[in-house]
Amino acid sequence: MALFMKRKIYVLLFAIPVILTIFLLRRYFINEFISLQDNPIYFVENIPPNEYIPIHSFYIKGPLTFQSEEPNDRGQKAILYQGEGAIDLYHIEKLPHPSSLGKNIQTFYTFSFGVHADVNTMAYLLIRSSNGVKVWLNDEYIFQSKNMNRSFEAAFSDFITLPLHNGVNNILIEHINLSEELVFEARLCNRDYFLTEYGRKYTGLIGEPLHLTDTFYFDTNHRKILNVPVTLSIQDISGKNVFEKELSEKEDYLLLASLKEDATYMCNLQSEGITLRQPIYKGDPDKIWKAIQTKQHPEMNAYAYRIKALLEHESRQSDWWWRFKIASVLFEADLVSQKNSREYNFAHTSGICFRSYKSSLDSCDQHYLLILPDSVDIDSSIPLVIIPRPFIDNQHHFLISPQMARYWSLTHAKALANEYNYILMMPEARMYAHEDLVPMAAAEIINSIEDVKEHYPVDESRIYLQGNCSGAYRSLSLLSQYPGMFAACALYSPLNSWGYKTKFQTIEWVNNQKPENLIPYIKQIPLFIQYDELDMHNPYITFKGLIDKIQNSQDEVTIIGEKHSGAHYNVLLVGENAFEFFKNKRLTQEMKESSPFLNTAVVADIFSQPYLFVYEKGNEHATQYITHVKANYEKNFWNKFPVCQAEDITKEDIETKNLILIGHSFRNELLRTLMSETGLQIKNNSLFINNELKATSVGFQIITKNPWNKNLDIVVISASDPRLFNRLDREPWKNGLLPILLLYK
């Protein structure tokens, strides 16, 4: 039999005419559970105090802002949640499973509290946790999680309406722990907050696409949870309404036999205070794609690559998310195919799009992910958030990279785009896996920004950067090079350095590029930093020194330590806290006039402007070398290698592009004249520059100004001894981080 002891904690909860008072109830179970001192967590075995993390208590700062009372071990406030209309009730960080019970034994945790209401009213309870829960309100069983064996998700998993009566209401949450550790968060909130979180959860997730069926299954019973009238409508690819119905509480699915087979649609769910959208299809995705691809359009290549990869991928048979992924790109490809030119869509789009443009560097196709709010007003200006990709373990084409594979991460970003009215863009930027932000990649990010600005109403005073982990490192690097472009920057768990654990750690260019060395160039730009002290992927201790240095030098910086966030910010594209920080941040005149960071001149700089490789036909060693370089280039960039034979180069090429000359002896008269004006000569197996002997019997790379256009450069990669060609670097755009003159013995 359960005995209760009550202690009151009064909290002003909402800005509504009802005062709610929370009571934490300490619950004891006789002969069943053992209590943990004053902590309202109970299960079949006691845990010593040093093996669990205590629940935080809360106070109110202002009428609607909630914050932890307890500072963390760094003397900072450990903010678990602060915002309008909600308060955290419990926030448990990885409470360990009782080890002596074994992994297969279930443990039960109960969380109980009371709410005092002055009148009958509605409150709302949000829960996310490892594994599911059951909920009782005033001894009545009102809720059970749909999936009891779930993982800890980025969004809240459970949305529960609490019809409170006048007086004290007792609420009990029972958690059946099926995993090795407990992570649990419960938040009590008002209606507006409830709808905001509901939108984040179910944007792009209204129901399952009609894959070879007429039945549209809802992901949850929207009408029952929202507890107000809900209307579902469906439009065809032209935007024509082809179905509409007000849902009942009993409807977990709809029969949509009237919809045309093998076609894409946009599904809309509308209710009081909330609108959700999701692209779906009905029928066979292979047939749908076959019909779409008959229509040619400049934007189709990006979709073609991704759709083909998805249709052929093994996850088609096993991944529940596969239908959502294919539906999203099929709909956008279908939408693009309806256009007659490279015209961007402002309406009727899912808002998760892939865009292409011709690179100014080598005229090849480059892509970026673009996420738009549901309504884009072309007569107004919208902030733009740039998201550099983090390092990835294995090289993938951008369109099938891990960032594109997580549908729920894309819809989370889409929900935030709707909420804050931002445009989000993640560029391809020719980044492979673990390289630094080399000049080519930085230039391509700027190219992609310019393409977005050309087609969308971007507010150029409100362009922001956000990066996670190594993406944060790349963000800092880009910020230092273009300080007059970005109004603010957000960093989640920033990687302290790249070069320190690579073969390049002794190179001057790499050491100059370390984040701690870039701080003086960005001190006037507002910075936001978030970390999770529980995150083992990129532990806080690895970048603590960087944060300390930023705190001591930055004009404006906000730093938040938020537990649990590390479980998801490494896989989410963007974060809400960053978007809050960006509000009203604008580019100032001081920022526009900031001096950029200029690193040591290196060969890789050549690839930040239009470039062309040139080699001499008939030169066996140069031909072998260029064959290897070409293979690496096309493997890593999935694009045509910009190369020509010396006999085919034109005066226009020389005057408009950086040149990478493979070899030093050319029969082409234009090149012979050009080379003579650079001061570079090879005589008797020796290298001379301006008649000064530099080395004998060497392979070398050297940068010199183009005498026909001082804004351009020439790199000569050659060898005084042809046998040394094998020692020359075969990926100079990535590894060419060494000085202007490099000799290979």
XYZ file of C-alpha atoms in Angstrom:
745
model
C 0.000 0.000 0.000
C 1.352 3.391 -0.953
C 1.748 6.112 1.617
C 2.152 9.748 0.567
C 3.929 12.674 2.148
C 3.396 16.055 0.517
C 5.519 19.147 0.462
C 4.507 22.294 -1.373
C 6.605 24.229 -3.828
C 4.684 27.222 -5.146
C 5.417 28.186 -8.729
C 3.692 30.772 -10.877
C 3.353 28.793 -14.089
C 1.422 30.544 -16.832
C 0.364 34.010 -17.918
C -3.300 32.958 -17.762
C -5.989 33.761 -15.196
C -5.270 30.509 -13.392
C -2.588 30.106 -10.759
C -1.104 26.602 -10.754
C 0.871 25.394 -7.755
C 3.158 22.368 -8.081
C 3.528 19.880 -5.245
C 6.351 17.349 -5.428
C 5.068 14.166 -3.786
C 7.466 11.862 -2.051
C 6.123 8.383 -2.563
C 6.964 5.303 -0.483
C 6.207 1.693 -1.394
C 6.044 -0.879 1.396
C 7.698 -4.242 0.578
C 7.999 -3.281 -3.091
C 10.344 -0.339 -3.574
C 13.065 1.335 -1.580
C 13.140 5.128 -1.517
C 16.219 7.186 -2.383
C 16.301 9.678 0.466
C 14.393 12.802 -0.711
C 14.593 11.960 -4.411
C 11.238 10.917 -5.953
C 12.724 7.984 -7.871
C 12.037 4.432 -6.750
C 12.880 0.960 -7.953
C 13.770 -2.494 -6.667
C 17.299 -1.766 -5.484
C 18.913 1.147 -3.734
C 21.613 3.149 -5.544
C 24.369 4.841 -3.559
C 24.114 8.650 -3.814
C 27.276 9.001 -5.898
C 25.829 6.793 -8.652
C 22.929 9.040 -9.626
C 22.488 12.688 -10.481
C 19.984 14.561 -8.308
C 16.972 16.381 -9.679
C 17.380 20.135 -9.911
C 15.006 22.512 -8.168
C 13.737 25.649 -9.893
C 12.906 29.247 -9.241
C 11.253 31.907 -11.378
C 13.217 34.782 -12.838
C 10.614 37.158 -14.169
C 7.018 36.096 -14.743
C 7.631 33.334 -17.316
C 11.306 32.388 -17.204
C 12.392 29.249 -15.365
C 15.933 28.411 -14.379
C 17.864 25.939 -12.262
C 18.782 27.121 -8.769
C 21.910 25.033 -8.577
C 25.143 26.225 -10.228
C 27.265 23.565 -11.904
C 30.834 22.769 -10.970
C 32.132 25.639 -13.136
C 30.159 28.239 -11.235
C 27.798 28.833 -14.162
C 24.034 28.429 -14.058
C 23.081 24.979 -15.360
C 20.067 26.083 -17.369
C 17.854 23.149 -18.242
C 15.053 25.201 -19.708
C 14.186 28.847 -19.780
C 11.421 30.187 -21.920
C 7.844 31.342 -21.914
C 4.933 29.202 -20.827
C 6.657 26.096 -19.460
C 8.683 24.698 -16.576
C 10.760 21.553 -16.194
C 9.417 19.169 -13.556
C 12.078 16.492 -13.778
C 15.332 16.337 -15.681
C 17.263 13.119 -15.018
C 20.662 12.581 -16.632
C 21.482 8.963 -17.361
C 20.520 7.356 -14.090
C 22.327 3.988 -14.153
C 20.536 0.664 -14.267
C 21.031 -1.273 -10.988
C 24.004 -3.386 -12.019
C 23.341 -6.316 -9.690
C 19.955 -7.002 -11.301
C 21.356 -7.811 -14.718
C 20.526 -6.227 -18.064
C 17.335 -8.192 -18.681
C 15.535 -7.173 -15.497
C 12.974 -4.373 -15.825
C 13.057 -1.548 -13.323
C 10.160 0.764 -12.509
C 10.464 4.433 -11.671
C 7.608 6.597 -10.461
C 7.444 10.377 -10.644
C 4.588 12.077 -8.861
C 3.579 15.683 -8.349
C 0.555 17.785 -7.647
C -0.909 20.830 -9.337
C -3.271 23.226 -7.600
C -5.767 25.017 -9.862
C -8.092 27.796 -8.752
C -10.649 26.831 -11.430
C -11.253 23.933 -13.809
C -8.691 24.335 -16.603
C -6.373 22.599 -19.046
C -2.637 22.099 -18.579
C -0.293 20.108 -20.796
C 2.455 17.623 -20.046
C 5.372 16.910 -22.392
C 7.664 13.917 -21.838
C 10.710 12.553 -23.588
C 12.566 9.612 -22.140
C 14.444 6.440 -22.829
C 11.520 3.970 -23.074
C 7.858 4.845 -22.645
C 5.629 5.902 -19.749
C 2.165 5.478 -18.261
C 0.331 8.425 -16.711
C -2.432 8.693 -14.088
C -4.365 11.867 -13.285
C -6.278 11.858 -9.996
C -6.048 8.046 -9.867
C -7.460 7.711 -13.401
C -5.265 5.980 -15.987
C -5.150 8.484 -18.901
C -2.132 7.740 -21.087
C 0.384 5.164 -22.303
C 3.229 5.834 -24.761
C 2.751 4.420 -28.247
C 6.232 2.876 -28.210
C 7.345 1.607 -24.803
C 10.764 0.481 -26.072
C 11.856 3.765 -27.618
C 15.101 5.695 -27.460
C 15.606 9.202 -26.095
C 14.496 11.472 -28.962
C 15.384 15.024 -29.930
C 11.727 16.108 -29.808
C 9.246 15.387 -27.041
C 7.710 11.941 -27.528
C 4.525 12.242 -25.446
C 1.940 15.032 -25.632
C -0.608 14.734 -22.819
C -3.596 16.941 -22.037
C -4.328 17.344 -18.328
C -7.943 18.407 -17.581
C -7.423 19.853 -14.103
C -10.238 20.416 -11.631
C -10.443 23.146 -9.038
C -8.138 22.200 -6.163
C -5.248 19.764 -5.911
C -4.669 17.394 -8.853
C -2.432 14.363 -8.321
C -0.354 13.226 -11.293
C 1.654 10.011 -11.358
C 4.080 8.986 -14.109
C 5.349 5.418 -14.209
C 8.405 4.678 -16.303
C 9.250 1.075 -17.201
C 12.958 1.080 -17.878
C 13.907 -1.465 -20.551
C 17.360 -0.042 -21.270
C 20.575 0.091 -19.272
C 20.138 3.676 -18.129
C 17.322 6.136 -17.619
C 17.102 9.512 -19.334
C 13.889 11.330 -18.505
C 12.487 14.814 -18.980
C 8.999 16.072 -18.110
C 7.766 19.590 -18.798
C 4.499 21.208 -17.742
C 3.339 23.908 -20.170
C 0.543 26.053 -21.526
C -1.328 25.603 -24.804
C 0.906 27.805 -26.971
C 4.059 26.033 -25.866
C 2.349 22.663 -26.366
C 1.466 23.537 -29.987
C 4.971 24.789 -30.747
C 6.509 21.523 -29.587
C 3.809 19.527 -31.394
C 4.723 21.319 -34.612
C 8.390 20.422 -34.154
C 7.505 16.793 -33.618
C 5.013 16.312 -36.466
C 6.204 18.655 -39.221
C 6.689 16.246 -42.131
C 5.314 13.403 -40.003
C 1.518 13.562 -40.258
C 1.210 10.003 -41.506
C 2.798 7.309 -43.663
C 2.964 7.764 -47.478
C 0.543 5.509 -49.377
C 3.118 2.996 -50.574
C 1.201 0.570 -52.841
C -1.926 1.064 -50.720
C -5.034 3.260 -50.377
C -4.669 3.510 -46.597
C -3.111 6.602 -45.034
C -2.061 5.744 -41.478
C -1.573 8.660 -39.092
C 1.596 8.660 -37.035
C -0.567 9.548 -34.051
C -4.204 10.401 -33.401
C -3.912 14.131 -34.048
C -7.555 14.912 -33.304
C -7.459 13.173 -29.941
C -4.193 14.759 -28.804
C -4.951 18.300 -29.992
C -8.456 18.020 -28.525
C -9.926 20.561 -30.976
C -11.301 20.233 -34.537
C -8.645 19.084 -37.035
C -8.928 19.222 -40.833
C -6.823 17.182 -43.252
C -6.547 18.370 -46.862
C -4.517 17.034 -49.783
C -3.371 18.926 -52.891
C -2.010 17.498 -56.120
C 1.267 18.688 -57.645
C -0.464 21.688 -59.259
C -1.802 22.842 -55.881
C -5.418 21.799 -56.583
C -7.351 20.530 -53.554
C -8.269 16.866 -54.191
C -9.315 15.782 -50.693
C -10.523 17.411 -47.480
C -12.012 16.016 -44.279
C -12.519 16.979 -40.648
C -11.062 14.190 -38.527
C -12.775 12.405 -35.665
C -11.166 11.091 -32.487
C -11.687 7.529 -33.700
C -9.738 7.935 -36.949
C -6.237 6.470 -36.861
C -6.202 6.163 -40.671
C -8.048 7.264 -43.814
C -8.942 5.404 -47.003
C -7.859 7.520 -49.979
C -8.931 5.377 -52.922
C -10.052 8.490 -54.829
C -6.500 9.800 -55.193
C -4.832 9.213 -58.534
C -2.360 6.319 -58.519
C 1.418 6.794 -58.956
C 1.432 10.498 -58.132
C 2.819 12.905 -55.515
C 0.741 15.083 -53.198
C 1.033 17.660 -50.436
C -0.769 16.771 -47.215
C -1.882 19.589 -44.883
C -3.155 19.235 -41.330
C -4.798 22.337 -39.894
C -6.131 23.015 -36.447
C -6.476 25.909 -34.050
C -3.040 27.489 -33.759
C -1.144 24.963 -35.864
C -0.565 23.995 -39.523
C 1.529 20.971 -40.536
C 2.671 19.966 -44.030
C 4.058 16.737 -45.431
C 4.775 15.560 -48.984
C 3.404 12.085 -49.703
C 2.965 9.809 -52.685
C 0.459 7.150 -53.622
C 1.505 4.078 -55.543
C 4.835 2.801 -56.822
C 7.783 5.223 -56.354
C 9.673 3.624 -59.271
C 6.814 4.415 -61.653
C 6.453 7.917 -60.248
C 10.144 8.644 -60.821
C 10.050 7.162 -64.324
C 7.295 9.621 -65.261
C 8.987 12.618 -63.600
C 12.401 12.164 -65.199
C 11.014 12.398 -68.731
C 10.763 16.163 -68.143
C 14.072 17.981 -68.421
C 14.967 20.807 -66.056
C 18.303 22.319 -64.910
C 17.447 21.606 -61.263
C 16.649 17.922 -61.839
C 20.207 16.538 -61.566
C 20.402 16.853 -57.788
C 17.064 15.091 -57.300
C 17.947 12.434 -59.865
C 21.106 11.503 -57.973
C 19.365 11.254 -54.600
C 16.248 9.468 -55.875
C 18.282 6.870 -57.778
C 20.384 6.218 -54.658
C 17.275 5.796 -52.480
C 15.454 3.534 -54.945
C 18.477 1.228 -55.121
C 19.426 1.328 -51.428
C 18.998 -1.735 -49.208
C 17.226 0.362 -46.556
C 14.197 0.349 -48.845
C 13.284 -3.034 -47.395
C 14.034 -2.393 -43.727
C 13.998 1.313 -42.826
C 10.623 2.705 -41.693
C 11.858 6.196 -42.606
C 12.576 5.238 -46.232
C 9.065 6.098 -47.469
C 9.285 9.551 -45.924
C 12.684 10.216 -47.501
C 11.629 9.149 -50.982
C 8.298 10.997 -50.721
C 10.055 14.281 -49.927
C 12.438 14.205 -52.903
C 9.864 12.757 -55.327
C 7.479 15.606 -54.555
C 10.150 18.302 -54.962
C 11.433 16.712 -58.192
C 7.872 16.565 -59.500
C 7.405 20.219 -58.566
C 10.623 21.205 -60.342
C 9.568 19.279 -63.455
C 6.479 21.484 -63.786
C 8.638 24.573 -64.319
C 9.888 25.782 -67.702
C 13.114 27.401 -66.500
C 15.480 27.608 -63.529
C 12.679 29.123 -61.528
C 12.683 28.700 -57.773
C 9.502 27.751 -55.922
C 7.990 30.048 -53.323
C 4.737 28.222 -52.648
C 3.433 24.661 -52.492
C 6.916 23.333 -51.726
C 7.680 21.051 -48.807
C 10.420 23.540 -47.986
C 13.161 20.864 -47.964
C 14.842 21.379 -51.320
C 18.060 20.697 -53.211
C 19.462 23.431 -55.428
C 22.213 23.409 -58.047
C 24.401 26.051 -59.622
C 27.419 26.169 -61.917
C 30.548 26.793 -59.899
C 32.614 29.827 -60.834
C 35.713 27.762 -60.038
C 35.474 25.016 -62.648
C 31.945 25.339 -64.162
C 30.828 22.056 -62.623
C 27.508 21.437 -60.835
C 27.483 22.234 -57.135
C 24.583 21.661 -54.766
C 23.167 22.834 -51.490
C 20.348 21.872 -49.176
C 17.816 24.671 -48.780
C 15.128 24.714 -46.083
C 12.415 27.347 -46.420
C 9.636 28.506 -44.112
C 6.132 27.663 -45.338
C 5.542 31.175 -46.624
C 8.206 33.254 -48.335
C 7.225 36.836 -49.011
C 9.278 37.950 -52.003
C 8.652 41.586 -51.077
C 10.271 41.232 -47.653
C 13.763 40.179 -46.588
C 14.432 36.992 -44.620
C 17.436 36.028 -42.452
C 19.707 33.293 -43.814
C 21.472 30.683 -41.647
C 24.513 28.926 -43.169
C 25.373 25.453 -41.826
C 28.875 24.148 -42.737
C 28.975 20.365 -42.607
C 30.994 18.611 -39.879
C 33.612 15.953 -40.536
C 32.234 12.559 -41.560
C 33.816 9.155 -40.976
C 33.448 7.943 -44.569
C 33.301 9.924 -47.751
C 29.815 10.283 -49.238
C 28.406 12.320 -52.054
C 26.754 15.358 -50.493
C 23.301 14.277 -51.703
C 23.526 10.957 -49.842
C 25.609 12.141 -46.890
C 24.591 11.435 -43.262
C 23.087 14.926 -42.964
C 20.628 14.124 -45.780
C 19.863 10.607 -44.507
C 18.178 11.688 -41.264
C 14.672 12.701 -42.343
C 13.672 13.615 -38.792
C 16.654 15.983 -38.603
C 15.540 17.738 -41.798
C 11.961 18.109 -40.551
C 13.237 19.423 -37.209
C 15.147 22.120 -39.105
C 12.055 22.803 -41.221
C 9.918 23.287 -38.085
C 12.445 25.811 -36.739
C 12.505 27.590 -40.116
C 8.725 27.962 -39.827
C 8.852 29.110 -36.220
C 11.583 31.737 -36.663
C 11.003 32.583 -40.351
C 14.620 31.869 -41.344
C 15.986 30.347 -44.548
C 18.537 27.589 -43.839
C 21.276 26.507 -46.226
C 23.847 23.711 -46.007
C 26.367 23.882 -48.887
C 28.119 20.957 -50.518
C 31.302 23.049 -50.686
C 33.572 20.262 -51.991
C 34.329 18.908 -48.520
C 35.177 15.270 -48.328
C 35.708 13.950 -44.785
C 38.294 15.254 -42.299
C 40.102 18.048 -44.155
C 40.455 21.618 -42.977
C 38.303 24.380 -44.456
C 40.658 24.753 -47.416
C 40.443 27.811 -49.703
C 38.445 25.928 -52.350
C 35.752 24.965 -49.808
C 35.526 28.472 -48.358
C 35.145 29.967 -51.836
C 32.413 27.470 -52.714
C 30.437 28.307 -49.564
C 30.491 31.961 -50.638
C 29.368 30.914 -54.144
C 26.396 29.057 -52.680
C 25.447 32.055 -50.513
C 25.486 34.258 -53.595
C 23.219 31.806 -55.418
C 20.666 31.861 -52.586
C 20.756 35.667 -52.549
C 20.153 35.735 -56.306
C 16.893 33.768 -56.038
C 15.491 34.527 -52.588
C 14.822 37.745 -50.647
C 17.736 37.408 -48.205
C 18.312 40.088 -45.578
C 22.038 40.677 -46.120
C 22.355 42.310 -42.709
C 21.137 39.081 -41.065
C 23.252 36.228 -42.434
C 24.331 33.835 -39.684
C 26.623 30.840 -39.248
C 25.898 27.751 -37.188
C 28.137 24.708 -36.860
C 28.161 21.551 -34.765
C 31.393 19.967 -33.521
C 33.873 20.052 -36.437
C 31.285 22.068 -38.373
C 31.715 24.655 -35.611
C 35.465 24.659 -36.260
C 34.833 25.190 -39.969
C 32.394 27.988 -39.078
C 35.036 29.803 -37.036
C 37.501 29.478 -39.899
C 35.012 30.892 -42.425
C 34.006 33.651 -40.020
C 37.601 34.831 -39.673
C 38.051 34.972 -43.446
C 34.775 36.824 -44.127
C 34.035 38.810 -40.923
C 32.100 41.454 -42.845
C 29.487 38.982 -44.075
C 28.037 37.377 -40.928
C 25.988 39.095 -38.216
C 26.462 36.334 -35.606
C 27.749 32.790 -35.212
C 26.580 29.820 -33.122
C 28.874 26.943 -32.157
C 27.749 23.655 -30.654
C 30.539 21.753 -28.903
C 33.265 23.347 -31.051
C 36.194 21.144 -31.995
C 39.248 22.864 -30.617
C 41.600 22.124 -33.497
C 41.887 20.057 -36.626
C 45.599 19.886 -37.320
C 46.674 18.643 -33.908
C 45.785 15.044 -34.715
C 46.682 14.880 -38.400
C 49.825 14.508 -40.434
C 49.650 18.281 -41.060
C 50.111 19.304 -37.431
C 53.556 20.823 -38.001
C 52.504 22.943 -40.995
C 52.422 26.699 -40.434
C 49.183 27.224 -42.409
C 47.359 24.614 -40.290
C 48.621 25.996 -36.992
C 47.612 29.512 -38.000
C 44.134 28.165 -38.718
C 43.547 26.773 -35.229
C 40.411 28.296 -33.650
C 42.295 29.770 -30.714
C 44.453 31.729 -33.188
C 41.434 33.099 -35.084
C 39.694 34.715 -32.114
C 41.314 38.184 -32.505
C 39.809 38.458 -36.005
C 36.210 37.803 -34.868
C 36.052 39.556 -31.487
C 33.429 42.065 -32.692
C 31.040 39.337 -33.954
C 28.436 38.020 -31.449
C 29.114 34.377 -30.573
C 26.866 31.729 -29.053
C 28.393 28.519 -27.668
C 26.552 25.494 -26.322
C 28.015 22.343 -24.847
C 26.913 19.249 -22.959
C 29.162 18.184 -20.101
C 27.826 14.626 -20.544
C 28.834 14.505 -24.214
C 31.579 11.948 -24.765
C 31.711 12.408 -28.546
C 33.463 15.746 -28.125
C 34.134 16.140 -24.386
C 33.968 19.574 -22.832
C 37.531 19.300 -21.536
C 38.861 19.263 -25.141
C 37.581 22.767 -25.898
C 37.373 24.330 -22.429
C 40.522 26.352 -23.136
C 38.977 27.718 -26.316
C 35.832 28.812 -24.455
C 37.910 30.475 -21.745
C 39.872 32.416 -24.351
C 36.677 33.502 -26.134
C 35.141 34.654 -22.845
C 38.174 36.825 -22.147
C 38.329 38.479 -25.573
C 34.913 38.493 -27.237
C 32.800 41.659 -27.257
C 29.564 39.635 -27.003
C 29.350 35.946 -26.134
C 26.639 33.698 -24.663
C 27.659 30.287 -23.305
C 25.183 27.585 -22.266
C 25.882 24.190 -20.748
C 22.782 22.093 -21.470
C 22.714 18.478 -20.383
C 21.364 15.899 -22.857
C 21.767 18.265 -25.808
C 24.893 16.414 -26.933
C 22.778 13.340 -27.613
C 21.251 15.164 -30.561
C 23.156 18.272 -31.637
C 25.699 16.069 -33.382
C 22.952 14.729 -35.639
C 20.606 17.718 -35.869
C 21.317 20.414 -38.441
C 20.379 23.379 -36.261
C 19.427 24.221 -32.698
C 16.689 26.341 -31.163
C 19.011 28.118 -28.722
C 21.109 29.394 -31.632
C 18.019 30.717 -33.399
C 16.968 32.530 -30.244
C 20.414 34.080 -30.052
C 20.254 35.258 -33.678
C 17.084 37.289 -33.066
C 17.661 40.959 -33.889
C 21.401 40.458 -34.465
C 22.400 42.586 -37.449
C 25.598 43.279 -39.326
C 27.103 46.540 -38.086
C 29.354 48.970 -39.902
C 32.198 47.931 -37.607
C 31.772 44.305 -38.686
C 31.667 45.282 -42.373
C 34.978 47.106 -41.972
C 36.691 44.259 -40.107
C 40.007 43.019 -41.448
C 39.884 39.382 -42.564
C 42.353 36.769 -41.429
C 45.021 36.239 -44.106
C 46.948 33.007 -43.743
C 50.316 32.117 -45.229
C 50.162 31.903 -49.032
C 50.039 28.249 -50.129
C 49.370 26.243 -53.288
C 45.782 25.504 -52.189
C 44.982 29.228 -52.556
C 45.037 28.728 -56.322
C 41.735 26.832 -56.071
C 39.776 29.712 -54.525
C 39.443 31.299 -58.002
C 38.704 29.818 -61.454
C 41.520 27.405 -62.315
C 42.779 25.107 -65.053
C 45.291 22.244 -65.079
C 47.658 22.236 -68.079
C 50.104 19.516 -69.165
C 52.292 18.756 -72.171
C 51.137 15.949 -74.440
C 53.944 13.458 -74.957
C 55.588 14.123 -71.589
C 55.286 10.618 -70.111
C 55.901 11.607 -66.483
C 53.587 14.632 -66.593
C 50.885 12.517 -68.245
C 51.137 9.815 -65.557
C 50.965 12.434 -62.823
C 47.947 14.222 -64.326
C 46.162 10.873 -64.715
C 46.440 10.255 -60.963
C 45.368 13.820 -60.120
C 42.369 13.539 -62.452
C 41.270 10.249 -60.859
C 41.442 11.739 -57.349
C 39.604 14.899 -58.389
C 36.703 13.094 -60.048
C 36.460 10.522 -57.260
C 36.261 13.160 -54.557
C 34.153 15.775 -56.338
C 32.040 13.598 -58.643
C 32.683 16.170 -61.372
C 34.684 16.638 -64.544
C 38.357 17.498 -64.062
C 39.263 20.977 -65.493
C 42.284 20.147 -67.649
C 43.652 20.831 -71.110
C 46.746 19.940 -73.065
C 49.280 22.710 -73.512
C 48.650 22.918 -77.254
C 44.958 23.732 -76.612
C 45.326 26.582 -74.115
C 44.105 30.004 -75.202
C 45.084 33.551 -74.344
C 41.679 33.938 -72.675
C 42.432 30.943 -70.412
C 45.722 32.508 -69.348
C 44.154 35.893 -68.633
C 41.061 34.641 -66.746
C 42.115 31.581 -64.729
C 44.691 30.474 -62.212
C 46.912 27.946 -63.962
C 48.370 24.730 -62.588
C 51.152 23.872 -65.019
C 52.319 20.267 -64.874
C 55.845 20.351 -66.173
C 57.998 23.322 -67.116
C 58.969 22.813 -70.731
C 56.181 23.545 -73.221
C 56.141 23.757 -77.005
C 53.119 26.083 -77.001
C 54.399 29.579 -77.845
C 51.944 31.283 -75.466
C 53.178 29.207 -72.538
C 56.836 29.592 -73.472
C 56.420 33.363 -73.459
C 54.477 33.254 -70.185
C 57.077 31.045 -68.486
C 59.937 33.272 -69.586
C 58.243 36.225 -67.890
C 57.869 34.361 -64.562
C 61.627 34.076 -64.034
C 61.445 30.290 -63.595
C 64.081 28.222 -65.448
C 65.449 24.671 -65.434
C 69.070 24.349 -66.639
C 71.267 21.265 -66.407
C 68.973 19.538 -63.934
C 68.954 22.645 -61.673
C 66.136 25.016 -60.652
C 66.691 28.768 -61.087
C 64.352 31.578 -60.050
C 65.265 34.994 -61.457
C 68.673 33.526 -62.336
C 69.261 32.458 -58.709
C 70.066 28.757 -58.165
C 67.500 27.220 -55.784
C 68.156 23.461 -55.987
C 69.483 20.617 -58.059
C 67.752 17.296 -58.850
C 64.438 18.099 -57.201
C 60.719 17.858 -57.676
C 59.055 21.150 -56.834
C 55.911 23.239 -56.671
C 56.114 26.997 -56.856
C 53.586 29.834 -56.938
C 54.175 32.964 -58.941
C 52.021 35.878 -60.037
C 50.611 35.689 -63.540
C 52.520 38.410 -65.449
C 49.519 38.824 -67.788
C 47.007 39.360 -64.940
C 48.357 40.323 -61.533
C 45.111 39.208 -59.860
C 45.812 35.635 -60.888
C 48.489 33.097 -59.967
C 50.399 30.310 -61.634
C 51.491 27.142 -59.890
C 54.202 25.126 -61.556
C 54.378 21.514 -60.401
C 57.322 19.796 -61.987
C 60.719 18.138 -61.505
C 64.185 18.846 -62.744
C 64.632 15.070 -62.714
C 61.578 13.419 -64.365
C 61.803 10.425 -62.016
C 60.790 12.682 -59.104
C 57.288 13.246 -60.502
C 56.080 10.322 -58.377
C 56.757 12.327 -55.217
C 54.538 15.260 -56.167
C 51.286 15.711 -54.263
C 48.243 14.373 -56.150
C 45.597 16.392 -54.296
C 47.025 19.923 -54.242
C 43.565 21.530 -53.669
C 43.376 19.740 -50.307
C 46.968 19.026 -49.282
C 48.666 22.037 -50.865
C 49.057 23.743 -47.508
C 52.809 24.182 -47.695
C 54.761 27.336 -48.598
C 55.067 29.013 -51.978
C 58.202 27.083 -52.874
C 58.298 23.418 -51.934
C 61.108 21.083 -52.925
C 60.904 17.281 -53.100
C 64.257 15.498 -52.850
